[in-house]
């Protein structure tokens, strides 16, 4: 689901990316990449508060995730 979310983001299909990112989080809630994909999709949809929370969750799980920090 995470890789498909990434593909959807690359194609500008942010709603679909968000659905897949949420599925990735559901399947593996301790995996930072799912939150990163969610945050990226939300950011592209201009849902910035929710995106910030997802980026923070990603960083909580992996403090070295520079892409989430930036």
C-alpha positions as protocol buffer text, in pm:
chain_id: "A"
residue {
  index: 1
  type: UNK
  ca { x: 0 y: 0 z: 0 }
}
residue {
  index: 2
  type: UNK
  ca { x: 286 y: 240 z: 77 }
}
residue {
  index: 3
  type: UNK
  ca { x: 454 y: 193 z: -261 }
}
residue {
  index: 4
  type: UNK
  ca { x: 123 y: 238 z: -439 }
}
residue {
  index: 5
  type: UNK
  ca { x: 63 y: 555 z: -234 }
}
residue {
  index: 6
  type: UNK
  ca { x: 400 y: 679 z: -354 }
}
residue {
  index: 7
  type: UNK
  ca { x: 304 y: 602 z: -715 }
}
residue {
  index: 8
  type: UNK
  ca { x: -28 y: 783 z: -674 }
}
residue {
  index: 9
  type: UNK
  ca { x: 152 y: 1086 z: -528 }
}
residue {
  index: 10
  type: UNK
  ca { x: 386 y: 1087 z: -828 }
}
residue {
  index: 11
  type: UNK
  ca { x: 83 y: 1092 z: -1058 }
}
residue {
  index: 12
  type: UNK
  ca { x: -94 y: 1368 z: -866 }
}
residue {
  index: 13
  type: UNK
  ca { x: -366 y: 1131 z: -742 }
}
residue {
  index: 14
  type: UNK
  ca { x: -357 y: 1250 z: -383 }
}
residue {
  index: 15
  type: UNK
  ca { x: -695 y: 1120 z: -264 }
}
residue {
  index: 16
  type: UNK
  ca { x: -600 y: 769 z: -375 }
}
residue {
  index: 17
  type: UNK
  ca { x: -257 y: 810 z: -217 }
}
residue {
  index: 18
  type: UNK
  ca { x: -416 y: 906 z: 114 }
}
residue {
  index: 19
  type: UNK
  ca { x: -639 y: 598 z: 108 }
}
residue {
  index: 20
  type: UNK
  ca { x: -339 y: 372 z: 49 }
}
residue {
  index: 21
  type: UNK
  ca { x: -127 y: 550 z: 310 }
}
residue {
  index: 22
  type: UNK
  ca { x: -404 y: 501 z: 565 }
}
residue {
  index: 23
  type: UNK
  ca { x: -419 y: 133 z: 472 }
}
residue {
  index: 24
  type: UNK
  ca { x: -42 y: 103 z: 519 }
}
residue {
  index: 25
  type: UNK
  ca { x: -76 y: 263 z: 864 }
}
residue {
  index: 26
  type: UNK
  ca { x: -361 y: 28 z: 952 }
}
residue {
  index: 27
  type: UNK
  ca { x: -152 y: -274 z: 853 }
}
residue {
  index: 28
  type: UNK
  ca { x: 167 y: -158 z: 1022 }
}
residue {
  index: 29
  type: UNK
  ca { x: 111 y: 133 z: 1263 }
}
residue {
  index: 30
  type: UNK
  ca { x: 470 y: 133 z: 1385 }
}
residue {
  index: 31
  type: UNK
  ca { x: 618 y: 190 z: 1037 }
}
residue {
  index: 32
  type: UNK
  ca { x: 716 y: 555 z: 978 }
}
residue {
  index: 33
  type: UNK
  ca { x: 689 y: 542 z: 600 }
}
residue {
  index: 34
  type: UNK
  ca { x: 310 y: 503 z: 611 }
}
residue {
  index: 35
  type: UNK
  ca { x: 284 y: 827 z: 806 }
}
residue {
  index: 36
  type: UNK
  ca { x: 526 y: 996 z: 569 }
}
residue {
  index: 37
  type: UNK
  ca { x: 312 y: 895 z: 269 }
}
residue {
  index: 38
  type: UNK
  ca { x: 1 y: 1017 z: 453 }
}
residue {
  index: 39
  type: UNK
  ca { x: 167 y: 1348 z: 533 }
}
residue {
  index: 40
  type: UNK
  ca { x: 282 y: 1399 z: 177 }
}
residue {
  index: 41
  type: UNK
  ca { x: -63 y: 1330 z: 33 }
}
residue {
  index: 42
  type: UNK
  ca { x: -228 y: 1560 z: 287 }
}
residue {
  index: 43
  type: UNK
  ca { x: 26 y: 1833 z: 220 }
}
residue {
  index: 44
  type: UNK
  ca { x: -42 y: 1817 z: -153 }
}
residue {
  index: 45
  type: UNK
  ca { x: -414 y: 1845 z: -75 }
}
residue {
  index: 46
  type: UNK
  ca { x: -340 y: 2160 z: 132 }
}
residue {
  index: 47
  type: UNK
  ca { x: -458 y: 1988 z: 450 }
}
residue {
  index: 48
  type: UNK
  ca { x: -154 y: 2126 z: 625 }
}
residue {
  index: 49
  type: UNK
  ca { x: -252 y: 2080 z: 990 }
}
residue {
  index: 50
  type: UNK
  ca { x: -321 y: 1710 z: 935 }
}
residue {
  index: 51
  type: UNK
  ca { x: -3 y: 1680 z: 730 }
}
residue {
  index: 52
  type: UNK
  ca { x: 199 y: 1832 z: 1014 }
}
residue {
  index: 53
  type: UNK
  ca { x: 59 y: 1579 z: 1258 }
}
residue {
  index: 54
  type: UNK
  ca { x: 144 y: 1291 z: 1025 }
}
residue {
  index: 55
  type: UNK
  ca { x: 500 y: 1423 z: 976 }
}
residue {
  index: 56
  type: UNK
  ca { x: 537 y: 1446 z: 1355 }
}
residue {
  index: 57
  type: UNK
  ca { x: 416 y: 1088 z: 1393 }
}
residue {
  index: 58
  type: UNK
  ca { x: 671 y: 979 z: 1134 }
}
residue {
  index: 59
  type: UNK
  ca { x: 947 y: 1159 z: 1323 }
}
residue {
  index: 60
  type: UNK
  ca { x: 830 y: 1011 z: 1653 }
}
residue {
  index: 61
  type: UNK
  ca { x: 877 y: 664 z: 1506 }
}
residue {
  index: 62
  type: UNK
  ca { x: 1200 y: 752 z: 1324 }
}
residue {
  index: 63
  type: UNK
  ca { x: 1380 y: 1065 z: 1448 }
}
residue {
  index: 64
  type: UNK
  ca { x: 1636 y: 1027 z: 1166 }
}
residue {
  index: 65
  type: UNK
  ca { x: 1376 y: 1069 z: 889 }
}
residue {
  index: 66
  type: UNK
  ca { x: 1525 y: 1382 z: 734 }
}
residue {
  index: 67
  type: UNK
  ca { x: 1267 y: 1391 z: 454 }
}
residue {
  index: 68
  type: UNK
  ca { x: 989 y: 1425 z: 712 }
}
residue {
  index: 69
  type: UNK
  ca { x: 1180 y: 1692 z: 900 }
}
residue {
  index: 70
  type: UNK
  ca { x: 1231 y: 1900 z: 586 }
}
